[in-house]
Coordinates of C-alpha atoms in Angstrom, one line a residue:
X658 CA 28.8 -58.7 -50.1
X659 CA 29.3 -58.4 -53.6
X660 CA 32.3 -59.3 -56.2
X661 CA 35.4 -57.5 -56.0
X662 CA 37.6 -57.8 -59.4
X663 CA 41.4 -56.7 -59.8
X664 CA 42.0 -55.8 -63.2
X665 CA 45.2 -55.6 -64.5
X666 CA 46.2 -53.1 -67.3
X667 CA 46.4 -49.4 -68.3
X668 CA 44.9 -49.4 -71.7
X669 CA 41.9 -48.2 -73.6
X670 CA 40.8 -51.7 -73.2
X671 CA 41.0 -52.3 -69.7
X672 CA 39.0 -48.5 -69.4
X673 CA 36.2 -50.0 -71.6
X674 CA 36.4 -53.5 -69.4
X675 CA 36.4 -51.5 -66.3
X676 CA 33.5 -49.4 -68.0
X677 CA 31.2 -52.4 -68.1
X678 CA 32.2 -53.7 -65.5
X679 CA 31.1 -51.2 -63.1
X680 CA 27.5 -51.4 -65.2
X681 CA 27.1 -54.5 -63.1
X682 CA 25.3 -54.9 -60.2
X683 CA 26.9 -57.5 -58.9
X684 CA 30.3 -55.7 -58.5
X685 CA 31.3 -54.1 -55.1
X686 CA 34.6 -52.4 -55.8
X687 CA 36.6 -53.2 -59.1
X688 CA 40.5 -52.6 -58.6
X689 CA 42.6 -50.9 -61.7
X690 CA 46.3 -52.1 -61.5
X691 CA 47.8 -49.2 -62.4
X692 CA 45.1 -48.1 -64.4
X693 CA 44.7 -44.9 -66.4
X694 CA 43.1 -41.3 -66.1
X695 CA 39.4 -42.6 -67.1
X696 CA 39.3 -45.6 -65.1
X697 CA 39.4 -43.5 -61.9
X698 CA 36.3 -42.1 -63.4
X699 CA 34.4 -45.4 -63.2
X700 CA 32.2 -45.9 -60.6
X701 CA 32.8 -48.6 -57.8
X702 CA 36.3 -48.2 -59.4
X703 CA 39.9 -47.4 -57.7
X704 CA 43.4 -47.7 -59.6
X705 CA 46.0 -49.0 -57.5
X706 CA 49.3 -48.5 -57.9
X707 CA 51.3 -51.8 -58.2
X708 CA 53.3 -53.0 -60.8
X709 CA 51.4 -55.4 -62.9
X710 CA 54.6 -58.4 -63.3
X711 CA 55.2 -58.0 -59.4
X712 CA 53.0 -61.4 -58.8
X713 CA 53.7 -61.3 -54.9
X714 CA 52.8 -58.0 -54.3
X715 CA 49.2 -58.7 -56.4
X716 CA 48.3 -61.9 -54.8
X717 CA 49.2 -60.4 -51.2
X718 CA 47.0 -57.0 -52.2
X719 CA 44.0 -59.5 -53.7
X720 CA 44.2 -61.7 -50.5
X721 CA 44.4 -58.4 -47.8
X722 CA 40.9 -56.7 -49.8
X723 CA 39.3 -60.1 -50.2
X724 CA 39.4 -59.9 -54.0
X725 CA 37.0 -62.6 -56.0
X726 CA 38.7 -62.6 -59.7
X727 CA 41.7 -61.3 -61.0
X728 CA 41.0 -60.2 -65.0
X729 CA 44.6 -59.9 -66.9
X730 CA 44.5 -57.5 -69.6
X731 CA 47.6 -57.6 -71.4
X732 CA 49.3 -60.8 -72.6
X733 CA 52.6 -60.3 -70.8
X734 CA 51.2 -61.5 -67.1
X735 CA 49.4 -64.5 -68.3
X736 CA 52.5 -66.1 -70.4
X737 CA 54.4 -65.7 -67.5
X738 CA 52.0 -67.8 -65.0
X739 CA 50.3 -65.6 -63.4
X740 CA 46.8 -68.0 -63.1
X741 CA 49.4 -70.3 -61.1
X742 CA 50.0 -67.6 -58.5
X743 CA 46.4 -66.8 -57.7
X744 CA 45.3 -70.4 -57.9
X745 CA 47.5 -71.4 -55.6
X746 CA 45.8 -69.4 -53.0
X747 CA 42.1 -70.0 -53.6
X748 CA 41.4 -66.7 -56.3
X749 CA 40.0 -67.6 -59.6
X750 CA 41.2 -66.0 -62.7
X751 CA 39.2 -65.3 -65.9
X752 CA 42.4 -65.8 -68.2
X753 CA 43.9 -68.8 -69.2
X754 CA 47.0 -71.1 -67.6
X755 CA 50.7 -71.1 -68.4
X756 CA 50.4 -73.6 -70.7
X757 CA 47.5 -72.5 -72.6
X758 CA 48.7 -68.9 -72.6
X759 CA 51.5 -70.4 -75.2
X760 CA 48.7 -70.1 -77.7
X761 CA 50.2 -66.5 -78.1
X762 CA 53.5 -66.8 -76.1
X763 CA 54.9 -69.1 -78.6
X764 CA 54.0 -68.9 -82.7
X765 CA 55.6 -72.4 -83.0
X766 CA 53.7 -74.0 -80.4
X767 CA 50.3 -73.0 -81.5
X768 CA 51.2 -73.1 -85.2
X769 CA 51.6 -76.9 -84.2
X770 CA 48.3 -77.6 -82.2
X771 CA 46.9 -76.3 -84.9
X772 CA 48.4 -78.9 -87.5
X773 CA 47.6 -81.9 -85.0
X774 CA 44.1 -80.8 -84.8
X775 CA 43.8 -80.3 -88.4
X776 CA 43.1 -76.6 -87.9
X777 CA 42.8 -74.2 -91.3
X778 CA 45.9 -72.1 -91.4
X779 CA 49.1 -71.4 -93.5
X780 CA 51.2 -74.0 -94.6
X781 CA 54.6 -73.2 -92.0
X782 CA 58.1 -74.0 -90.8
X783 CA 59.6 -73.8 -88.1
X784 CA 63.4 -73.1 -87.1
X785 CA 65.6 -72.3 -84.5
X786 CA 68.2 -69.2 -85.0
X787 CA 70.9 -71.6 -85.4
X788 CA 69.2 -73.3 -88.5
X789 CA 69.6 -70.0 -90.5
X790 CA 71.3 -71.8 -93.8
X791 CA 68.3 -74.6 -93.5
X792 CA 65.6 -71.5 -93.4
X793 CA 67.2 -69.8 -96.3
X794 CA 67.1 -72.5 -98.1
X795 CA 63.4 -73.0 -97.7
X796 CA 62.9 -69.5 -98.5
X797 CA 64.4 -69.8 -102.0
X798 CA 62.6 -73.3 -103.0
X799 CA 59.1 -73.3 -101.2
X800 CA 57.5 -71.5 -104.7
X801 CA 55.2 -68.8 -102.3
X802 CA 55.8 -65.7 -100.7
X803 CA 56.3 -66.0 -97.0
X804 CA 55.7 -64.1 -93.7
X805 CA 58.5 -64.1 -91.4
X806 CA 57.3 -64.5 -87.7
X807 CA 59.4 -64.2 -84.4
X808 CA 57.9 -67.1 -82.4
X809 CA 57.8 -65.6 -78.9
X810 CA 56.3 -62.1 -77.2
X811 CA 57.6 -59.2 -79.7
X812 CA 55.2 -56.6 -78.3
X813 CA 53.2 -57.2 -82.0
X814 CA 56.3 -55.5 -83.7
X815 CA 57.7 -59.5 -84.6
X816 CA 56.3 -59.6 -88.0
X817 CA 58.1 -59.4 -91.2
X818 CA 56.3 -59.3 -94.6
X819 CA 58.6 -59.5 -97.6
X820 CA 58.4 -58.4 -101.3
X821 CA 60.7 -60.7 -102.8
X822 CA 63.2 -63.8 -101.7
X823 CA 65.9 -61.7 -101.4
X824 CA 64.3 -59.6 -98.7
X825 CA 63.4 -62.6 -96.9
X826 CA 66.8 -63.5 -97.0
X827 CA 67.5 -60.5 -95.6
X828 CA 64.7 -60.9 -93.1
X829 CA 65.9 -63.9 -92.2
X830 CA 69.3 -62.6 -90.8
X831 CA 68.0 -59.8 -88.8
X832 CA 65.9 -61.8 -87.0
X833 CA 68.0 -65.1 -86.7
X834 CA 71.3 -63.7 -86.6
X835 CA 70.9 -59.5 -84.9
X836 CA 68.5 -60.2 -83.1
X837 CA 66.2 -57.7 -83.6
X838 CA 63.3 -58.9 -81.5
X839 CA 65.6 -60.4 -79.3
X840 CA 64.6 -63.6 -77.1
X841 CA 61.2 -63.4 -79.4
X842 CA 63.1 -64.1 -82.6
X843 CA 65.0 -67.0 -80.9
X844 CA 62.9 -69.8 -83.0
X845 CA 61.3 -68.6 -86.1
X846 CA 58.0 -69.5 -88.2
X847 CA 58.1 -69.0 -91.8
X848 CA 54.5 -69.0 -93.2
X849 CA 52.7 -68.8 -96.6
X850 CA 51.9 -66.0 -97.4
X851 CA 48.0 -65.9 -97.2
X852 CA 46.0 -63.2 -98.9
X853 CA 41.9 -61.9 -98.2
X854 CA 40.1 -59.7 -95.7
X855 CA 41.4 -60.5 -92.3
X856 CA 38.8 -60.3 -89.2
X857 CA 39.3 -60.6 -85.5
X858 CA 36.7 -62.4 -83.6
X859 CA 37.1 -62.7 -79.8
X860 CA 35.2 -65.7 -77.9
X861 CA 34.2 -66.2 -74.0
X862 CA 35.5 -70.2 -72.7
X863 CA 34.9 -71.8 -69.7
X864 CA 37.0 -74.8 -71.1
X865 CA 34.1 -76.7 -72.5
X866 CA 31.9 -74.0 -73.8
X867 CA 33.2 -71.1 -76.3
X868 CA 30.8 -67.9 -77.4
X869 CA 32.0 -65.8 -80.0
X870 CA 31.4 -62.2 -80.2
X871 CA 30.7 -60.5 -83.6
X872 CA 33.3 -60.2 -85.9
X873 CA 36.0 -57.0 -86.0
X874 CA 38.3 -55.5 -88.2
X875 CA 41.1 -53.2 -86.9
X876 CA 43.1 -50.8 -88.5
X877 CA 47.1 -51.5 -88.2
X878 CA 48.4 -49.2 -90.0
X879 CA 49.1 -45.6 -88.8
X880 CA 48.1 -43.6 -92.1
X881 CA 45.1 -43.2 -93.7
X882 CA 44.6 -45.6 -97.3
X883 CA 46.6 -48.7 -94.9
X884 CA 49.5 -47.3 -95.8
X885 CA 52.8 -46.5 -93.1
X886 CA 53.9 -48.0 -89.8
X887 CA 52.3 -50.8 -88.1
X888 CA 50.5 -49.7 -84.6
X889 CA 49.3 -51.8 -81.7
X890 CA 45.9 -50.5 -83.6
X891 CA 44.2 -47.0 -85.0
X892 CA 40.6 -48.0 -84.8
X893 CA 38.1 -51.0 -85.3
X894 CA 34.4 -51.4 -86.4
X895 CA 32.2 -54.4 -85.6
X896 CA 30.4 -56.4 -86.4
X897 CA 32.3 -56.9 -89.7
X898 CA 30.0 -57.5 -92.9
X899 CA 32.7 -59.9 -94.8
X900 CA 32.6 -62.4 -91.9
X901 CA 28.9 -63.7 -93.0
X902 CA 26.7 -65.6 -90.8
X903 CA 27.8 -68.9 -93.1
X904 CA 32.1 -67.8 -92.4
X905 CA 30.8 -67.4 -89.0
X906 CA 29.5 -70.9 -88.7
X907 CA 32.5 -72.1 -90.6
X908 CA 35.0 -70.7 -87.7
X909 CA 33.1 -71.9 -85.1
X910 CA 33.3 -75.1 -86.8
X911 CA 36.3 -75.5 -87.9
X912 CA 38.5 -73.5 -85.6
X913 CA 37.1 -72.3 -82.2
X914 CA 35.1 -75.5 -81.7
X915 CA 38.1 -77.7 -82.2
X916 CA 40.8 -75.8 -80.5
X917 CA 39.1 -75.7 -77.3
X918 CA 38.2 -79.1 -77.2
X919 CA 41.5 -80.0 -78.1
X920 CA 43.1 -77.7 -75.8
X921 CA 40.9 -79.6 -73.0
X922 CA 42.0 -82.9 -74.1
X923 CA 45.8 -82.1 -74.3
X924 CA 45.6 -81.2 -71.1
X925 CA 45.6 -77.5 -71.1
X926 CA 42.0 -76.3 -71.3
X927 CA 41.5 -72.4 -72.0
X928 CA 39.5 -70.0 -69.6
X929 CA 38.7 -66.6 -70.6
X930 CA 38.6 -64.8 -74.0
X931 CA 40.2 -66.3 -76.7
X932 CA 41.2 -63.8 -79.6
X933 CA 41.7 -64.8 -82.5
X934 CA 43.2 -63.9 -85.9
X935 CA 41.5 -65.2 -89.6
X936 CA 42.5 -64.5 -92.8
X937 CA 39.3 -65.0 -94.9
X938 CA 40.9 -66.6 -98.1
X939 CA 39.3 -67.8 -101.6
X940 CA 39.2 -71.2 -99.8
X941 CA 38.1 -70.6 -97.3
X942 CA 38.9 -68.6 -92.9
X943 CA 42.5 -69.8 -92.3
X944 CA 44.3 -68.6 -88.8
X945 CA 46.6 -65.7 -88.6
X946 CA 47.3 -66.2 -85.0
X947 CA 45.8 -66.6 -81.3
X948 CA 45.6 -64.1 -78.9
X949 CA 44.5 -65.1 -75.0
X950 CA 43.4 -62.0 -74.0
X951 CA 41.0 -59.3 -75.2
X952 CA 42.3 -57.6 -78.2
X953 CA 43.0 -53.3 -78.3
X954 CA 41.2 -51.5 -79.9
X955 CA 38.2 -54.2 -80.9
X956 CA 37.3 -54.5 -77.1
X957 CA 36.0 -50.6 -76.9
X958 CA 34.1 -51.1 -79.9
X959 CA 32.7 -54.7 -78.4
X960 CA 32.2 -53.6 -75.0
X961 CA 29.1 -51.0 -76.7
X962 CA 27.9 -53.7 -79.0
X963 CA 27.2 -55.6 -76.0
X964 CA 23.7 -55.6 -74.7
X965 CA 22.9 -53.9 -71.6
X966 CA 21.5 -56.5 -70.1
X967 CA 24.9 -58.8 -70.3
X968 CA 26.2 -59.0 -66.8
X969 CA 30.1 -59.0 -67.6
X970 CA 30.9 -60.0 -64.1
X971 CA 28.8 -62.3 -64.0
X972 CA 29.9 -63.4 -67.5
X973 CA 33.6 -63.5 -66.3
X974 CA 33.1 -65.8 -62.9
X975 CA 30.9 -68.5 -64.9
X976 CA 34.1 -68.5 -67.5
X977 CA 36.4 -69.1 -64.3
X978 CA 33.7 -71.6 -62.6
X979 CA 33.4 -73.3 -66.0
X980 CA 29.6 -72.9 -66.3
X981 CA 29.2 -70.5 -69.0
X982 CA 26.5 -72.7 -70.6
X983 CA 24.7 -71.0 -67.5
X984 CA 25.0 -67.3 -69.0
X985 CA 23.8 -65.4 -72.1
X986 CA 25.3 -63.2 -73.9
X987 CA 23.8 -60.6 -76.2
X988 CA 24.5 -58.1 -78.4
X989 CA 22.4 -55.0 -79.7
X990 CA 21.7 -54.9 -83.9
X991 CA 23.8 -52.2 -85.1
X992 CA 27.2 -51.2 -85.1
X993 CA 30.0 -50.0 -83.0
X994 CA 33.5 -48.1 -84.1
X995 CA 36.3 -46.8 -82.1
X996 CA 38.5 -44.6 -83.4
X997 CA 42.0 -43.6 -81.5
X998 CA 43.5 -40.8 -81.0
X999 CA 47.4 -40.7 -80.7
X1000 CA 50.5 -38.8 -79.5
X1001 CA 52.7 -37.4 -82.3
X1002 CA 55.1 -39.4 -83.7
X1003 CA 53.5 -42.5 -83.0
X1004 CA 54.5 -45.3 -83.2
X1005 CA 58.1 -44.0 -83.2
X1006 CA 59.0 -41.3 -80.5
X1007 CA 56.2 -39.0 -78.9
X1008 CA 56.0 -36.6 -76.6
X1009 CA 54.0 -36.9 -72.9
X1010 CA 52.3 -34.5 -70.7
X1011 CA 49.8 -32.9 -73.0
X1012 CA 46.8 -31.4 -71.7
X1013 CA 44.1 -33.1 -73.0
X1014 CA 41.0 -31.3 -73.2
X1015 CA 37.5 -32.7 -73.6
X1016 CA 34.1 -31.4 -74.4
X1017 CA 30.5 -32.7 -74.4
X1018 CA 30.6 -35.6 -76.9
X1019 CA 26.9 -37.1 -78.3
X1020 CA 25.0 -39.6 -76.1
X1021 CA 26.4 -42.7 -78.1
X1022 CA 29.4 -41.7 -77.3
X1023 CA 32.2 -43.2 -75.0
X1024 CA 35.7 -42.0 -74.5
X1025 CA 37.6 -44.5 -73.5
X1026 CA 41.4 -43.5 -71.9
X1027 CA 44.7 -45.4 -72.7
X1028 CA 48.0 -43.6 -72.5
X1029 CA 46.5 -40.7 -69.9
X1030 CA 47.4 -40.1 -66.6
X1031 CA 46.3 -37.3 -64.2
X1032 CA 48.2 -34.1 -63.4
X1033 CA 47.1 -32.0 -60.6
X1034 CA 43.5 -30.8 -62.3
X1035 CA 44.7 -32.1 -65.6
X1036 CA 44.5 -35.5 -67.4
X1037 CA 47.6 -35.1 -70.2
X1038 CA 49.1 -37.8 -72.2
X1039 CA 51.3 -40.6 -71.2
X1040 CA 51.4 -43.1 -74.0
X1041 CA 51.4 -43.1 -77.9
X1042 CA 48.0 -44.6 -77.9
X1043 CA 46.2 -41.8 -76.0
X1044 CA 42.4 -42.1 -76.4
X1045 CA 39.8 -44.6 -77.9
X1046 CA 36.4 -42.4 -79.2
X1047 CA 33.6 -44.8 -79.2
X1048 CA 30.2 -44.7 -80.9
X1049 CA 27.0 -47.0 -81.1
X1050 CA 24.4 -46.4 -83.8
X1051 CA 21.8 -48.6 -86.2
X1052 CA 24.1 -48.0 -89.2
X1053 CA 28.0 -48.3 -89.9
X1054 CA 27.7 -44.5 -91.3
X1055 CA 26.1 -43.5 -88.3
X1056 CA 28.4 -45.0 -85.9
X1057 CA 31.4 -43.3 -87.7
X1058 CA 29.6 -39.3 -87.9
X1059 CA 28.8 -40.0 -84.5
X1060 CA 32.5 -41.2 -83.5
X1061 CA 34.3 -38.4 -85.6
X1062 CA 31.5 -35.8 -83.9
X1063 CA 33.4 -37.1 -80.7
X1064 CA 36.6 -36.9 -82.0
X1065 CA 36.2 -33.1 -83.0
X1066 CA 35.2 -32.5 -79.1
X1067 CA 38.6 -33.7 -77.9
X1068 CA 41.9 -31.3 -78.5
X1069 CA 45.5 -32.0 -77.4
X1070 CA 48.3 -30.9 -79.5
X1071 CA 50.0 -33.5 -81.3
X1072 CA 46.6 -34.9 -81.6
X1073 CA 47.1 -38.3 -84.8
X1074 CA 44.3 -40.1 -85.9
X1075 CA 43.0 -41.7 -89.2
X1076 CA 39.8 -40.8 -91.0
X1077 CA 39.2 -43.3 -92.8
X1078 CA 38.2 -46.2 -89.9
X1079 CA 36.0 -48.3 -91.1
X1080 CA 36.6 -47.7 -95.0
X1081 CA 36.7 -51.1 -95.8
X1082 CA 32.8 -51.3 -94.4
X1083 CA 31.7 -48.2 -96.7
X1084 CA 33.9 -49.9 -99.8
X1085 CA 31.5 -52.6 -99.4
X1086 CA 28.2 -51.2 -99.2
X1087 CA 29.3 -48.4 -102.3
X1088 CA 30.4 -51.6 -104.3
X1089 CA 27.5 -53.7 -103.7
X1090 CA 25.9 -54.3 -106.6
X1091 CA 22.2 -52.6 -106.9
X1092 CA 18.9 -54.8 -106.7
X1093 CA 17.2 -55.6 -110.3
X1094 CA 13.3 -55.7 -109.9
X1095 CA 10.8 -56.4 -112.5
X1096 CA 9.5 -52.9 -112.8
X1097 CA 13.3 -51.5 -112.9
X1098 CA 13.4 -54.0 -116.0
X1099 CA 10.5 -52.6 -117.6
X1100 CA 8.2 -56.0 -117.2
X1101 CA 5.2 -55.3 -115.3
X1102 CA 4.4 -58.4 -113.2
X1103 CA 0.4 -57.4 -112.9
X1104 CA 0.3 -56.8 -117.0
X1105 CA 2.0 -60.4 -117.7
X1106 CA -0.6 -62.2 -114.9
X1107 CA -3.7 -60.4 -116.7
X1108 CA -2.4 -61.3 -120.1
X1109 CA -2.3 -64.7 -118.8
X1110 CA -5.5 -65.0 -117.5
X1111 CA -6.7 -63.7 -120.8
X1112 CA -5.3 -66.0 -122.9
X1113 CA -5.8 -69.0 -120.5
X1114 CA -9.1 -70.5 -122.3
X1115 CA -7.4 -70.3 -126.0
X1116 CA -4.4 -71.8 -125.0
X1117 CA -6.4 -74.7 -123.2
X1118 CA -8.1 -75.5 -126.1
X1119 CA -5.2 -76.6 -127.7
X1120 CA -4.6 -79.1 -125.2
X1121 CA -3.9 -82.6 -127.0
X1122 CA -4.3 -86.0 -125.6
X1123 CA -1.3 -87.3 -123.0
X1124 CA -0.8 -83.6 -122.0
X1125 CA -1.7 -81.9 -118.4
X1126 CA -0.4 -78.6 -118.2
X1127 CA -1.5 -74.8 -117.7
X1128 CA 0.2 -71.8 -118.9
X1129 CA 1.8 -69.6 -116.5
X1130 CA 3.2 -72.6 -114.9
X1131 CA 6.5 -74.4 -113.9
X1132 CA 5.8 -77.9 -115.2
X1133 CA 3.4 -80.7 -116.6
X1134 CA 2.9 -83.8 -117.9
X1135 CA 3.6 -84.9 -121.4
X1136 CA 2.7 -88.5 -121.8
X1137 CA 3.7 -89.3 -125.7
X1138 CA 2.4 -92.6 -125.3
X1139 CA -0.8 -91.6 -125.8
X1140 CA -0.4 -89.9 -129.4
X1141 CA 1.7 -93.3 -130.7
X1142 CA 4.9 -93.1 -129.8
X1143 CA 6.7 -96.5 -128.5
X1144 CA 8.8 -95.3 -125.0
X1145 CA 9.6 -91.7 -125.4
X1146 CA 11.5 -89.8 -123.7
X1147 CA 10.8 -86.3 -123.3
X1148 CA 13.1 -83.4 -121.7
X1149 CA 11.5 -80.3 -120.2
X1150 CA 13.0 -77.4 -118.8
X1151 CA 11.1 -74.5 -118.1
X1152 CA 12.4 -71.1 -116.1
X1153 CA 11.4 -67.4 -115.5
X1154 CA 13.5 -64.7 -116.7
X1155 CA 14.2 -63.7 -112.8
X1156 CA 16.8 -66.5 -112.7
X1157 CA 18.7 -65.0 -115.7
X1158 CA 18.7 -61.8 -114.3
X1159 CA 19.5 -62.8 -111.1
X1160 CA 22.5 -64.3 -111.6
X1161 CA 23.4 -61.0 -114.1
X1162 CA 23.4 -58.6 -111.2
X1163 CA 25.1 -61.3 -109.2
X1164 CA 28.3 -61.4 -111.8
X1165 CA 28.1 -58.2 -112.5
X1166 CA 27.7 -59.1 -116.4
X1167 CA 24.5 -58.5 -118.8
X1168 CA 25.6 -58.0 -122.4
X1169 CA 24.6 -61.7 -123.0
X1170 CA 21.2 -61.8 -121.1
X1171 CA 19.3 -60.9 -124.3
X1172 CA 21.1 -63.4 -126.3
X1173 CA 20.7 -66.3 -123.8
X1174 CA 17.1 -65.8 -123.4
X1175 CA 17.3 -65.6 -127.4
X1176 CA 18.5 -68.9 -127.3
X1177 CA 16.7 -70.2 -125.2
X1178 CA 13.6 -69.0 -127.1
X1179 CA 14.6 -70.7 -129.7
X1180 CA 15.6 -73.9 -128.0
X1181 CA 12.1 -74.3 -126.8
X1182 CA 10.6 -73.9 -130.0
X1183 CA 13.3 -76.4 -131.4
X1184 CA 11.4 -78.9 -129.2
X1185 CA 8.0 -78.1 -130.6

């Protein structure tokens, strides 16, 4: 018989989990706990309708239908224990422990593993709500801007980034002293203020082996131009271009590799995906934050980078049977994009029940459900985040015509988006700085080689003794010994005018390449 997998969730993420998922041929039925109107849709696929924090009621369902893995998609579930539940009776889960889910439950708590461990992030304090004179006073003498952070679970809304001291002041006292994040904002971290592109990069662990995905950048804000309310997330492209192959190998080096090992050796080793948060910074990827979960909306985009041939079931049990090293995991070249689609008023007040109506969308196109449900013949709206539109292509521009094509197939009223996902992408490839060839220059490489072939024999006739050189060359040998001079030293340098140019296009300046190669012109000759 094969797997059977109770997922837990009713997000676009858990629809594009549950879409992969049911690619597998390993999988015998996949259980959506509530689910959503698309992942009813999936094949081998069934919601069920159980309440997600009700651990009881889950582990007695898994146990009855003989249930192999139980995937948690949302943070809530796993801060709260629920790997304790299911381990207790014999069912692996592909998400981490109680202890190692306070990588996210608790800002302070990670933001010290990561000082232990000597892990890049921002320099931080941390107080309790009681110690609101002692975190004023830090405020007004630490000489940065800060970031004001509830420490616990504030459904991504715990995040305070002030302007000036005074508003961090005032900061301060909302969260220490109203209690506007509640329980969240009982213990506070006061960070410095870290500026650079920030990327999101999402990694599989076992507990001993971690394999990062390609990069992604979200989209927080709910207007076009970053501008507006913070969301749970309006779109996301991947991979991202700023996180280079070298910043790549720099997280895994300094980051991923050492928090999971150390996570192992406290104690607490981490199974499943861990999500993480970088700021890339002028010295160098610093943490925002960790996430133990899949991240929304950079899994839709992910799940269709993904190679075909990566088994995600078979992916998920080696995570929980801690043999990943057993499994590989692809991805196709190109690029993927999600964009949402939203209710109305998001993220403030928004209607529910809209009809949502959808028409063909291109091939490389998957619509992945969130905030839908179905009524009678209809699937309407139920949340603020209501769709995820997801495209695949070679290029960045293709994925995002081919993901706006979809986006123009799908109509309910109220329908909010942004069209701008992926801007910062397209900013990069307008900015980047054009290739300078030879030709472009006006220097014809093939003249200059048959010039120096021509010239060759007359230059080699002036060849003195102590000297071994050829023109058109890099180097020789100048042995002033030989014409009567008593331990010389000679110093050579010798260049092609690709280097100067080079390193022109590269700063973006040139109104001092003629003068340099001027001077050096007349350096050289200085010499003879």
């Amino acid at each position: 018989m094969g797997v059977r997998i109770l997922l837990l969730g009713n997000g676009g993420r858990e629809h594009a989990l549950a879409w992969k998922l049911a690619q597998s041929d390993l999988l015998d039925c996949l259980y959506v706990c509530p689910g959503n109107g698309g992942t009813a849709q999936e094949p081998k696929t069934v919601n069920v309708d159980l309440s997600a924090s009700d651990f009881p009621r889950l582990v007695d369902f898994a146990i009855k239908n003989k249930v192999d893995l139980v995937v948690p998609g949302p943070e809530q579930p796993l801060v709260d224990g629920i790997e304790t539940h299911f381990r207790k009776v014999g069912i692996p889960v592909f998400g981490p422990s109680e202890m190692a889910a306070k990588m996210e439950g608790s800002k302070a708590f990670s933001k010290d593993f990561m000082a232990r461990h000597s892990i890049p992030t921002a320099a931080y304090r941390v107080y309790k709500n009681h110690q609101i004179n002692e975190a004023i006073d830090y405020v007004k003498t630490c000489g940065h801007k800060v970031v004001l952070k509830a420490s616990g679970l504030a459904a991504g809304k715990g995040v305070l980034i002030p302007e000036t001291t005074e508003e961090a002041i005032a900061g301060l006292q909302e969260i220490m002293v109203k209690n506007v994040f509640g329980d969240a904002g009982s213990e506070v971290v006061i960070e410095e203020l870290l500026t650079g592109p920030e990327v999101s990069v999402l990694a599989f662990s076992d507990g001993y082996t971690i394999v990062p995905l390609p990069a992604a950048q979200d989209h927080k804000r709910i207007g076009e131009g970053d501008t507006g309310l913070n969301t749970g997330g309006m779109g996301a492209y991947t991979p991202a271009g700023v996180a280079t192959p070298a910043i790549m190998d720099q997280i895994m080096k300094e980051t991923l590799r050492p928090t999971i090992d150390g996570m192992r050796r406290e104690g607490f080793p981490f199974v499943g995906i861990l999500f993480t948060g970088f700021m890339l910074t002028p010295s160098g990827p610093k943490v925002l934050e960790y996430n133990v979960r899949f991240g929304d909306p950079e899994t839709e985009a992910l799940m269709l980078l993904l190679s075909e041939e990566v088994d995600l079931v078979s992916v998920m049990m080696a995570c929980a049977k801690h043999h990943l090293d057993s499994t590989k995991i692809y991805v196709r070249p190109g690029f993927a994009v999600s964009v949402i689609l939203a209710s109305q008023g998001y993220p403030g007040a928004y209607p529910k029940g809209k009809v949502i109506e959808i028409k063909p969308v291109p091939s490389n196109v998957v619509v992945f459900h969130a905030g839908t449900t179905k009524s009678g013949n209809n699937i309407v709206t139920s949340g603020g985040r209501v769709l995820a539109v997801t495209a695949y292509a070679p290029s960045i521009q293709e994925a995002l015509d081919t993901a706006y094509a979809g986006v123009d197939a799908i109509s309910f009223e109220g329908k909010t988006y942004r069209r701008d996902i992926g801007h910062r992408a397209l900013n990069a490839t307008h900015d980047k700085a054009p290739g300078l060839t030879y030709a472009q220059a006006g220097v014809s490489v093939d003249a200059g080689n048959d010039l120096v072939e021509i010239i060759k024999p007359y230059v080699r006739s002036t060849r003195r003794t102590g000297a071994d050189a050829e023109i058109g060359g890099f180097g020789g040998i100048f042995d002033l010994k030989a014409t009567g001079y008593r331990d010389p030293v000679l110093v050579s340098g010798t260049d092609g005018v690709g280097t100067k140019l080079r390193v022109a296009v590269d700063v973006g300046i040139h109104d001092l390449v003629g003068k340099f190669k001027l001077m050096f012109f007349l350096m050289s000759l200085a010499d003879v």
